[in-house]
mmCIF file of C-alpha atoms and ligand atoms in Angstrom:
data_model
loop_
_atom_site.group_PDB
_atom_site.id
_atom_site.type_symbol
_atom_site.label_atom_id
_atom_site.label_comp_id
_atom_site.label_asym_id
_atom_site.label_seq_id
_atom_site.Cartn_x
_atom_site.Cartn_y
_atom_site.Cartn_z
ATOM 1 C CA MET A 218 31.198 58.545 -45.420
ATOM 2 C CA ARG A 219 32.763 61.033 -42.981
ATOM 3 C CA THR A 220 30.368 64.374 -42.912
ATOM 4 C CA GLU A 221 32.084 67.924 -42.465
ATOM 5 C CA PRO A 222 30.611 69.698 -39.407
ATOM 6 C CA VAL A 223 27.926 72.165 -40.181
ATOM 7 C CA PHE A 224 29.582 76.088 -39.246
ATOM 8 C CA LEU A 225 26.995 78.838 -38.292
ATOM 9 C CA GLY A 226 27.398 82.353 -37.047
ATOM 10 C CA TRP A 227 26.919 82.292 -33.628
ATOM 11 C CA ARG A 228 23.199 84.206 -33.846
ATOM 12 C CA ALA A 229 21.887 81.527 -35.876
ATOM 13 C CA ALA A 230 23.697 78.783 -33.857
ATOM 14 C CA MET A 231 22.302 80.216 -30.336
ATOM 15 C CA GLU A 232 18.592 80.400 -32.148
ATOM 16 C CA ARG A 233 18.390 76.786 -33.470
ATOM 17 C CA ALA A 234 20.341 75.213 -30.050
ATOM 18 C CA LEU A 235 17.815 77.548 -27.843
ATOM 19 C CA TYR A 236 14.892 77.852 -29.574
ATOM 20 C CA GLY A 237 14.659 75.488 -32.914
ATOM 21 C CA PRO A 238 12.993 71.847 -32.794
ATOM 22 C CA GLY A 239 14.376 70.084 -29.585
ATOM 23 C CA GLY A 240 15.867 73.425 -28.375
ATOM 24 C CA PHE A 241 16.786 74.046 -24.838
ATOM 25 C CA TYR A 242 14.006 76.570 -23.907
ATOM 26 C CA LEU A 243 11.297 74.493 -25.736
ATOM 27 C CA ARG A 244 12.498 71.232 -23.662
ATOM 28 C CA GLU A 245 13.933 72.718 -20.181
ATOM 29 C CA ARG A 246 12.805 73.993 -17.131
ATOM 30 C CA PRO A 247 15.415 77.147 -16.385
ATOM 31 C CA ALA A 248 15.003 76.877 -13.337
ATOM 32 C CA ALA A 249 16.645 73.311 -12.682
ATOM 33 C CA HIS A 250 19.840 75.039 -15.117
ATOM 34 C CA PHE A 251 20.017 78.297 -13.706
ATOM 35 C CA ARG A 252 19.073 80.671 -10.732
ATOM 36 C CA THR A 253 17.541 84.263 -11.642
ATOM 37 C CA SER A 254 16.357 86.290 -9.028
ATOM 38 C CA VAL A 255 12.517 85.203 -8.927
ATOM 39 C CA HIS A 256 13.579 81.725 -8.415
ATOM 40 C CA ALA A 257 15.799 83.106 -5.258
ATOM 41 C CA SER A 258 13.165 84.742 -3.546
ATOM 42 C CA PRO A 259 9.472 85.933 -3.319
ATOM 43 C CA LEU A 260 10.723 89.410 -2.428
ATOM 44 C CA PHE A 261 11.421 89.667 -6.107
ATOM 45 C CA ALA A 262 7.880 89.477 -7.102
ATOM 46 C CA GLU A 263 7.133 91.403 -4.228
ATOM 47 C CA ALA A 264 9.572 94.359 -4.939
ATOM 48 C CA VAL A 265 7.811 93.785 -8.716
ATOM 49 C CA ALA A 266 4.163 93.979 -7.052
ATOM 50 C CA ARG A 267 5.025 97.656 -5.151
ATOM 51 C CA LEU A 268 6.892 98.308 -8.778
ATOM 52 C CA LEU A 269 3.520 97.829 -10.168
ATOM 53 C CA ARG A 270 1.476 100.163 -7.538
ATOM 54 C CA ARG A 271 3.895 102.981 -8.175
ATOM 55 C CA VAL A 272 3.194 102.581 -12.560
ATOM 56 C CA ASP A 273 -0.643 102.308 -11.792
ATOM 57 C CA GLU A 274 -0.370 105.681 -9.222
ATOM 58 C CA ALA A 275 1.949 107.663 -12.084
ATOM 59 C CA LEU A 276 -0.755 106.249 -14.821
ATOM 60 C CA ASP A 277 -3.695 107.383 -12.290
ATOM 61 C CA ALA A 278 -5.299 104.108 -12.372
ATOM 62 C CA PRO A 279 -6.549 103.215 -15.600
ATOM 63 C CA ALA A 280 -9.323 101.013 -16.028
ATOM 64 C CA GLU A 281 -6.852 98.420 -17.412
ATOM 65 C CA LEU A 282 -3.451 98.116 -16.766
ATOM 66 C CA ALA A 283 -1.435 95.354 -17.876
ATOM 67 C CA LEU A 284 1.265 93.649 -16.790
ATOM 68 C CA VAL A 285 3.553 92.308 -19.694
ATOM 69 C CA ASP A 286 5.844 89.590 -18.277
ATOM 70 C CA LEU A 287 8.475 89.196 -21.318
ATOM 71 C CA GLY A 288 10.836 86.487 -21.633
ATOM 72 C CA ALA A 289 8.031 84.585 -18.788
ATOM 73 C CA GLY A 290 9.837 81.438 -18.264
ATOM 74 C CA ARG A 291 6.857 79.041 -16.618
ATOM 75 C CA GLY A 292 5.126 82.358 -15.412
ATOM 76 C CA GLU A 293 7.151 82.301 -11.538
ATOM 77 C CA LEU A 294 6.942 85.941 -11.532
ATOM 78 C CA LEU A 295 3.459 86.570 -12.689
ATOM 79 C CA THR A 296 2.058 83.974 -10.229
ATOM 80 C CA GLY A 297 3.954 85.781 -7.637
ATOM 81 C CA VAL A 298 2.916 89.005 -8.368
ATOM 82 C CA LEU A 299 -0.878 88.227 -9.030
ATOM 83 C CA ALA A 300 -0.489 86.776 -5.004
ATOM 84 C CA ARG A 301 0.640 90.056 -3.973
ATOM 85 C CA THR A 302 -1.960 92.405 -5.847
ATOM 86 C CA ALA A 303 -4.870 93.789 -3.927
ATOM 87 C CA PRO A 304 -7.662 92.693 -5.198
ATOM 88 C CA GLU A 305 -9.113 96.515 -6.394
ATOM 89 C CA LEU A 306 -5.995 96.491 -8.764
ATOM 90 C CA ALA A 307 -6.269 92.411 -9.460
ATOM 91 C CA ALA A 308 -9.453 93.630 -10.914
ATOM 92 C CA ARG A 309 -7.799 95.837 -13.473
ATOM 93 C CA LEU A 310 -4.879 94.137 -13.629
ATOM 94 C CA ARG A 311 -4.475 92.513 -17.286
ATOM 95 C CA PRO A 312 -0.873 89.326 -16.475
ATOM 96 C CA PHE A 313 0.857 88.468 -20.226
ATOM 97 C CA ALA A 314 3.248 86.090 -20.597
ATOM 98 C CA VAL A 315 5.274 86.379 -23.241
ATOM 99 C CA GLU A 316 7.231 83.020 -23.810
ATOM 100 C CA ARG A 317 8.577 80.778 -26.570
ATOM 101 C CA ALA A 318 7.785 77.742 -24.572
ATOM 102 C CA PRO A 319 4.508 76.375 -24.077
ATOM 103 C CA ARG A 320 2.307 77.214 -21.446
ATOM 104 C CA PRO A 321 2.540 75.455 -18.076
ATOM 105 C CA ALA A 322 -0.070 72.766 -17.364
ATOM 106 C CA GLY A 323 -1.996 74.674 -13.954
ATOM 107 C CA LEU A 324 -1.273 78.082 -14.402
ATOM 108 C CA ASP A 325 -3.645 80.865 -13.205
ATOM 109 C CA PRO A 326 -6.321 81.165 -16.156
ATOM 110 C CA ARG A 327 -5.833 84.960 -15.921
ATOM 111 C CA ILE A 328 -2.742 84.763 -17.590
ATOM 112 C CA GLU A 329 -2.340 85.056 -21.359
ATOM 113 C CA TRP A 330 0.275 83.214 -22.608
ATOM 114 C CA ARG A 331 1.094 84.765 -25.870
ATOM 115 C CA ALA A 332 4.248 84.370 -28.383
ATOM 116 C CA GLU A 333 4.585 88.010 -28.623
ATOM 117 C CA PRO A 334 4.198 91.525 -26.648
ATOM 118 C CA PRO A 335 0.911 92.758 -26.336
ATOM 119 C CA ALA A 336 0.619 96.145 -28.027
ATOM 120 C CA GLY A 337 -0.982 99.512 -27.326
ATOM 121 C CA VAL A 338 -1.325 98.315 -23.541
ATOM 122 C CA VAL A 339 -0.474 100.466 -20.878
ATOM 123 C CA GLY A 340 1.230 99.339 -17.718
ATOM 124 C CA LEU A 341 4.658 97.704 -16.665
ATOM 125 C CA LEU A 342 6.460 95.716 -18.910
ATOM 126 C CA PHE A 343 9.260 93.718 -16.877
ATOM 127 C CA ALA A 344 11.931 91.614 -19.113
ATOM 128 C CA ASN A 345 14.106 89.499 -16.359
ATOM 129 C CA GLU A 346 16.978 87.753 -17.825
ATOM 130 C CA TRP A 347 15.275 87.815 -21.228
ATOM 131 C CA LEU A 348 17.109 90.091 -23.071
ATOM 132 C CA ASP A 349 20.769 88.345 -22.036
ATOM 133 C CA ASN A 350 19.116 84.873 -24.222
ATOM 134 C CA VAL A 351 18.052 87.065 -27.538
ATOM 135 C CA PRO A 352 20.709 85.844 -30.231
ATOM 136 C CA LEU A 353 23.773 87.621 -31.391
ATOM 137 C CA GLU A 354 26.875 87.331 -33.568
ATOM 138 C CA VAL A 355 30.085 87.389 -32.381
ATOM 139 C CA ALA A 356 33.187 89.114 -33.263
ATOM 140 C CA GLU A 357 36.897 88.800 -32.908
ATOM 141 C CA THR A 358 40.255 90.226 -34.444
ATOM 142 C CA ASP A 359 42.508 88.561 -36.233
ATOM 143 C CA GLU A 360 46.058 88.440 -36.842
ATOM 144 C CA ASP A 361 45.518 91.629 -38.891
ATOM 145 C CA GLY A 362 43.640 93.508 -36.607
ATOM 146 C CA VAL A 363 40.405 92.928 -38.308
ATOM 147 C CA PRO A 364 37.007 92.025 -36.722
ATOM 148 C CA ARG A 365 35.534 89.110 -38.309
ATOM 149 C CA LEU A 366 32.424 86.843 -37.262
ATOM 150 C CA VAL A 367 32.909 83.754 -35.607
ATOM 151 C CA GLU A 368 31.673 80.855 -36.593
ATOM 152 C CA VAL A 369 30.906 77.847 -34.493
ATOM 153 C CA ALA A 370 29.899 73.852 -35.190
ATOM 154 C CA PRO A 371 27.445 71.891 -32.666
ATOM 155 C CA ASP A 372 30.023 70.700 -30.813
ATOM 156 C CA GLY A 373 31.526 74.198 -30.026
ATOM 157 C CA THR A 374 34.528 74.369 -32.692
ATOM 158 C CA GLU A 375 35.026 77.734 -33.449
ATOM 159 C CA ARG A 376 36.654 79.386 -36.540
ATOM 160 C CA LEU A 377 36.659 83.302 -37.934
ATOM 161 C CA ALA A 378 34.552 84.004 -40.628
ATOM 162 C CA GLY A 379 34.299 87.390 -43.268
ATOM 163 C CA PRO A 380 35.113 90.597 -41.593
ATOM 164 C CA VAL A 381 32.463 92.237 -39.625
ATOM 165 C CA GLU A 382 29.989 94.722 -41.635
ATOM 166 C CA GLY A 383 27.155 96.754 -42.365
ATOM 167 C CA ALA A 384 25.178 97.538 -39.593
ATOM 168 C CA ASP A 385 27.090 95.124 -36.769
ATOM 169 C CA ALA A 386 30.596 96.891 -37.935
ATOM 170 C CA ALA A 387 28.552 100.529 -37.321
ATOM 171 C CA TRP A 388 27.745 99.015 -34.093
ATOM 172 C CA LEU A 389 30.747 97.512 -33.137
ATOM 173 C CA ALA A 390 32.182 100.754 -34.093
ATOM 174 C CA ARG A 391 29.609 102.997 -31.832
ATOM 175 C CA TRP A 392 29.148 100.799 -28.408
ATOM 176 C CA TRP A 393 32.448 97.934 -28.460
ATOM 177 C CA PRO A 394 35.054 99.539 -29.779
ATOM 178 C CA LEU A 395 38.165 97.277 -30.422
ATOM 179 C CA ALA A 396 41.336 97.729 -30.002
ATOM 180 C CA GLY A 397 42.844 95.613 -32.661
ATOM 181 C CA ARG A 398 44.570 93.279 -30.664
ATOM 182 C CA PRO A 399 44.505 89.808 -31.967
ATOM 183 C CA GLY A 400 41.373 87.551 -30.114
ATOM 184 C CA GLU A 401 39.763 90.164 -29.161
ATOM 185 C CA ARG A 402 36.139 89.053 -28.634
ATOM 186 C CA ALA A 403 32.918 91.033 -29.101
ATOM 187 C CA GLU A 404 29.401 90.403 -28.908
ATOM 188 C CA ILE A 405 27.160 92.470 -31.339
ATOM 189 C CA GLY A 406 24.298 93.606 -29.419
ATOM 190 C CA LEU A 407 22.271 94.972 -32.469
ATOM 191 C CA PRO A 408 19.611 92.412 -32.503
ATOM 192 C CA ARG A 409 18.910 93.141 -28.271
ATOM 193 C CA ASP A 410 18.709 96.504 -29.101
ATOM 194 C CA LEU A 411 15.815 96.161 -31.919
ATOM 195 C CA ALA A 412 13.704 93.658 -29.637
ATOM 196 C CA TRP A 413 13.991 95.849 -27.105
ATOM 197 C CA ALA A 414 13.301 98.751 -29.038
ATOM 198 C CA ALA A 415 10.111 96.912 -30.510
ATOM 199 C CA ALA A 416 9.264 96.033 -27.132
ATOM 200 C CA VAL A 417 8.945 99.076 -25.375
ATOM 201 C CA GLY A 418 7.361 100.335 -28.464
ATOM 202 C CA GLY A 419 4.444 98.027 -27.653
ATOM 203 C CA LEU A 420 3.523 100.484 -24.665
ATOM 204 C CA ALA A 421 1.059 103.251 -24.838
ATOM 205 C CA GLY A 422 1.862 104.431 -21.482
ATOM 206 C CA GLY A 423 3.651 102.903 -18.338
ATOM 207 C CA LEU A 424 7.245 101.597 -17.642
ATOM 208 C CA ALA A 425 9.595 99.013 -19.673
ATOM 209 C CA VAL A 426 12.224 97.089 -17.428
ATOM 210 C CA ALA A 427 14.778 95.196 -18.409
ATOM 211 C CA VAL A 428 16.808 93.320 -15.653
ATOM 212 C CA ASP A 429 20.369 91.931 -16.676
ATOM 213 C CA TYR A 430 23.813 91.005 -16.137
ATOM 214 C CA ALA A 431 25.039 93.895 -18.267
ATOM 215 C CA HIS A 432 28.303 96.094 -19.421
ATOM 216 C CA LEU A 433 28.787 99.472 -20.592
ATOM 217 C CA ARG A 434 30.412 100.872 -22.917
ATOM 218 C CA ALA A 435 33.912 102.137 -21.053
ATOM 219 C CA GLU A 436 34.049 98.181 -19.575
ATOM 220 C CA ARG A 437 33.655 96.070 -21.874
ATOM 221 C CA PRO A 438 35.520 92.679 -20.972
ATOM 222 C CA VAL A 439 37.538 92.036 -23.424
ATOM 223 C CA SER A 440 36.983 88.477 -24.073
ATOM 224 C CA GLY A 441 33.214 88.409 -24.022
ATOM 225 C CA THR A 442 30.666 87.302 -21.901
ATOM 226 C CA LEU A 443 29.109 84.717 -23.756
ATOM 227 C CA THR A 444 28.945 81.271 -21.389
ATOM 228 C CA GLY A 445 26.834 78.309 -21.122
ATOM 229 C CA TYR A 446 24.692 77.006 -17.965
ATOM 230 C CA ARG A 447 24.103 73.320 -17.610
ATOM 231 C CA ALA A 448 22.225 71.864 -14.400
ATOM 232 C CA GLY A 449 23.583 74.919 -11.934
ATOM 233 C CA ARG A 450 27.111 74.898 -13.223
ATOM 234 C CA ALA A 451 28.802 78.045 -15.838
ATOM 235 C CA VAL A 452 30.359 75.411 -18.975
ATOM 236 C CA ALA A 453 31.899 76.443 -22.248
ATOM 237 C CA PRO A 454 29.559 76.968 -24.495
ATOM 238 C CA VAL A 455 28.322 74.326 -27.062
ATOM 239 C CA PRO A 456 25.624 75.163 -29.451
ATOM 240 C CA ASP A 457 24.090 71.556 -28.791
ATOM 241 C CA GLY A 458 20.687 72.096 -27.305
ATOM 242 C CA SER A 459 21.737 71.197 -23.682
ATOM 243 C CA MET A 460 22.317 74.156 -22.282
ATOM 244 C CA ASP A 461 21.195 77.807 -21.836
ATOM 245 C CA LEU A 462 23.721 80.100 -24.144
ATOM 246 C CA THR A 463 24.142 83.631 -22.334
ATOM 247 C CA ALA A 464 25.625 86.608 -22.816
ATOM 248 C CA HIS A 465 25.840 89.983 -20.710
ATOM 249 C CA LEU A 466 23.800 92.803 -22.159
ATOM 250 C CA ALA A 467 25.654 96.200 -23.099
ATOM 251 C CA SER A 468 22.778 98.059 -21.296
ATOM 252 C CA ASP A 469 23.972 101.388 -22.681
ATOM 253 C CA SER A 470 23.174 100.430 -26.485
ATOM 254 C CA CYS A 471 19.950 99.151 -25.537
ATOM 255 C CA ALA A 472 18.683 102.599 -23.564
ATOM 256 C CA GLY A 473 16.352 104.601 -25.762
ATOM 257 C CA PRO A 474 16.063 108.334 -25.182
ATOM 258 C CA GLY A 475 14.531 109.122 -21.046
ATOM 259 C CA ALA A 476 15.970 105.769 -19.861
ATOM 260 C CA ARG A 477 17.761 105.107 -16.702
ATOM 261 C CA THR A 478 20.283 102.470 -15.560
ATOM 262 C CA LEU A 479 20.234 101.454 -11.934
ATOM 263 C CA THR A 480 22.245 98.343 -10.367
ATOM 264 C CA GLN A 481 19.117 95.838 -9.238
ATOM 265 C CA ARG A 482 20.918 96.898 -5.604
ATOM 266 C CA ALA A 483 19.973 100.541 -6.249
ATOM 267 C CA ALA A 484 16.615 99.519 -7.717
ATOM 268 C CA LEU A 485 15.484 97.283 -4.773
ATOM 269 C CA HIS A 486 16.731 99.201 -1.870
ATOM 270 C CA ALA A 487 14.039 102.075 -3.509
ATOM 271 C CA LEU A 488 11.284 99.207 -3.495
ATOM 272 C CA GLY A 489 12.205 98.389 -0.076
ATOM 273 C CA VAL A 490 14.118 95.217 -0.076
ATOM 274 C CA ARG A 491 16.852 95.384 2.197
ATOM 275 C CA GLY A 492 18.795 92.912 3.905
ATOM 276 C CA ALA A 493 18.871 94.636 7.267
ATOM 277 C CA ARG A 494 19.238 91.398 9.833
ATOM 278 C CA PRO A 495 16.014 92.143 12.686
ATOM 279 C CA PRO A 496 17.195 93.313 16.152
ATOM 280 C CA TYR A 497 17.901 90.281 18.208
ATOM 281 C CA GLU A 498 15.131 91.293 21.126
ATOM 282 C CA LEU A 499 12.188 89.842 18.457
ATOM 283 C CA ALA A 500 14.243 86.427 19.286
ATOM 284 C CA SER A 501 12.491 86.273 22.455
ATOM 285 C CA ARG A 502 9.489 88.581 21.833
ATOM 286 C CA ASP A 503 7.844 86.569 18.501
ATOM 287 C CA PRO A 504 10.749 83.850 17.990
ATOM 288 C CA ALA A 505 8.760 83.123 15.006
ATOM 289 C CA GLY A 506 8.661 86.373 13.415
ATOM 290 C CA TYR A 507 12.746 86.699 14.271
ATOM 291 C CA LEU A 508 13.413 83.436 12.386
ATOM 292 C CA ARG A 509 10.897 84.993 9.156
ATOM 293 C CA ALA A 510 12.800 88.038 9.444
ATOM 294 C CA LEU A 511 16.307 86.413 9.662
ATOM 295 C CA ARG A 512 15.187 84.203 6.785
ATOM 296 C CA ASP A 513 13.952 87.144 4.669
ATOM 297 C CA ALA A 514 17.300 89.311 5.526
ATOM 298 C CA GLY A 515 19.327 86.323 3.809
ATOM 299 C CA GLU A 516 17.220 86.195 0.928
ATOM 300 C CA ALA A 517 17.438 90.421 0.505
ATOM 301 C CA ALA A 518 20.769 90.258 0.774
ATOM 302 C CA GLU A 519 21.097 87.805 -1.919
ATOM 303 C CA LEU A 520 19.128 90.067 -4.284
ATOM 304 C CA THR A 521 21.757 92.904 -3.380
ATOM 305 C CA ASP A 522 24.435 91.458 -3.302
ATOM 306 C CA PRO A 523 26.745 93.929 -5.645
ATOM 307 C CA ALA A 524 28.937 90.875 -6.749
ATOM 308 C CA GLY A 525 25.799 88.500 -7.526
ATOM 309 C CA LEU A 526 22.452 89.651 -8.340
ATOM 310 C CA GLY A 527 22.500 92.939 -6.931
ATOM 311 C CA GLY A 528 25.319 93.822 -9.719
ATOM 312 C CA PHE A 529 22.684 93.470 -12.734
ATOM 313 C CA HIS A 530 21.363 96.421 -14.335
ATOM 314 C CA TRP A 531 17.665 97.518 -14.368
ATOM 315 C CA LEU A 532 17.185 99.681 -17.409
ATOM 316 C CA LEU A 533 14.220 101.638 -16.553
ATOM 317 C CA CYS A 534 12.773 103.185 -19.992
ATOM 318 C CA PRO A 535 9.230 105.128 -18.648
ATOM 319 C CA VAL A 536 6.568 105.743 -21.603
ATOM 320 C CA GLY A 537 4.795 109.231 -21.337
ATOM 321 C CA VAL A 538 5.139 108.698 -17.661
ATOM 322 C CA ASP A 539 7.472 110.202 -14.925
ATOM 323 C CA ILE A 540 8.229 107.557 -12.194
ATOM 324 C CA HIS A 541 10.731 108.869 -9.545
ATOM 325 C CA TRP A 542 13.448 106.831 -8.682
ATOM 326 C CA PRO A 543 15.861 107.655 -5.690
ATOM 327 C CA GLY A 544 19.093 105.993 -5.349
ATOM 328 C CA GLU A 545 22.509 105.991 -7.087
ATOM 329 C CA SER A 546 22.548 104.924 -10.990
ATOM 330 C CA THR A 547 25.380 102.903 -12.728
ATOM 331 C CA ASP A 548 26.853 105.474 -14.243
HETATM 332 C C1 SAM B 659 16.522 83.309 -18.434
HETATM 333 S S1 SAM B 659 15.054 82.651 -19.092
HETATM 334 C C2 SAM B 659 14.329 83.814 -17.531
HETATM 335 C C3 SAM B 659 12.933 83.066 -17.258
HETATM 336 C C4 SAM B 659 12.284 84.303 -16.288
HETATM 337 N N1 SAM B 659 12.040 85.760 -16.773
HETATM 338 C C5 SAM B 659 12.982 84.350 -15.287
HETATM 339 O O1 SAM B 659 13.570 85.600 -14.687
HETATM 340 O O2 SAM B 659 12.943 83.253 -14.465
HETATM 341 C C6 SAM B 659 14.591 83.564 -20.526
HETATM 342 C C7 SAM B 659 13.367 83.165 -21.172
HETATM 343 O O3 SAM B 659 13.148 84.069 -22.549
HETATM 344 C C8 SAM B 659 12.097 83.344 -22.898
HETATM 345 N N2 SAM B 659 13.043 84.044 -24.428
HETATM 346 C C9 SAM B 659 13.527 84.337 -25.157
HETATM 347 N N3 SAM B 659 13.192 84.429 -26.034
HETATM 348 C C10 SAM B 659 12.472 84.979 -26.069
HETATM 349 C C11 SAM B 659 11.178 85.986 -26.943
HETATM 350 N N4 SAM B 659 11.650 86.267 -28.292
HETATM 351 N N5 SAM B 659 9.971 85.906 -26.635
HETATM 352 C C12 SAM B 659 9.052 85.240 -25.579
HETATM 353 N N6 SAM B 659 10.390 84.479 -24.865
HETATM 354 C C13 SAM B 659 11.494 84.512 -25.180
HETATM 355 C C14 SAM B 659 13.244 81.803 -23.475
HETATM 356 O O4 SAM B 659 12.374 80.926 -23.360
HETATM 357 C C15 SAM B 659 13.152 81.662 -21.746
HETATM 358 O O5 SAM B 659 11.884 81.096 -20.662
#
């Protein structure tokens, strides 16, 4: 007997494919499928360590400073930051990895591994490429220009379901208004806004930073951005557990009062990561130093490339402190 495929809204389908039993993130090592800034270069952890020092200063060196890595992967960023933190600060530092995947073997025992962000802590909360993996609904306008929810089967076949209603419709109208042309798509970012607000709400003081591929209201992509990543390649999104499923962040809808958005390029420049080549005369004076500086320049160029990682948005949400950020913003 032939069984009919089960269609789900994209939010439920993503949830199951990424985090359900046998889901992609519980099974796979993310670095085997895509490269984040954390994997691209140790300069990224160095920049986050510098940012942590700024936050510590702004908080007047509290007795306990939290570093919360939200969507910590295998703990690579925390490991890198700990290796670059001076003993005086490390002694006051409480590093938390917040992850749905299990704790990897051999991780630094100072890192507390947990499923939910801690509440009431002061310090830096950093979420690199977390929000783009928070499941969300997809809407598409039908022949009559009505936005409808998109449902998907495990093999990736899609169909249109009922009209978008309620809080989802209000979110669309405010943040991603559709012009009514048949086939336009939008990704309804409400679950991300709520997830981010809850994460920021856990900080009693300090800075929360979300870093992601993102877009603003004036420039939403007409066909949406939902994509699959498998073994280093972008592929059509299929919710079968075999691939990462990601959609860019509507960073303006996530930003609460007092938030600011910079490009990663501007943020990293402000934190001292620049792609300048070393002077040639260094090559004869200190050949090994020249090669190191050349490697760093190449990695910094990748992290700050406006057409790649440098075009990511850094959504900066201060909580009760004033942290000065030089540099241009995205808006
Ligand atoms: C794209 S990976 C990024 C990993 C790491 N931050 C990096 O930049 O390399 C996203 C991670 O977020 C985790 N994640 C997704 N939703 C989560 C949630 N609600 N709580 C904790 N971790 C979550 C996933 O399991 C996955 O490891």
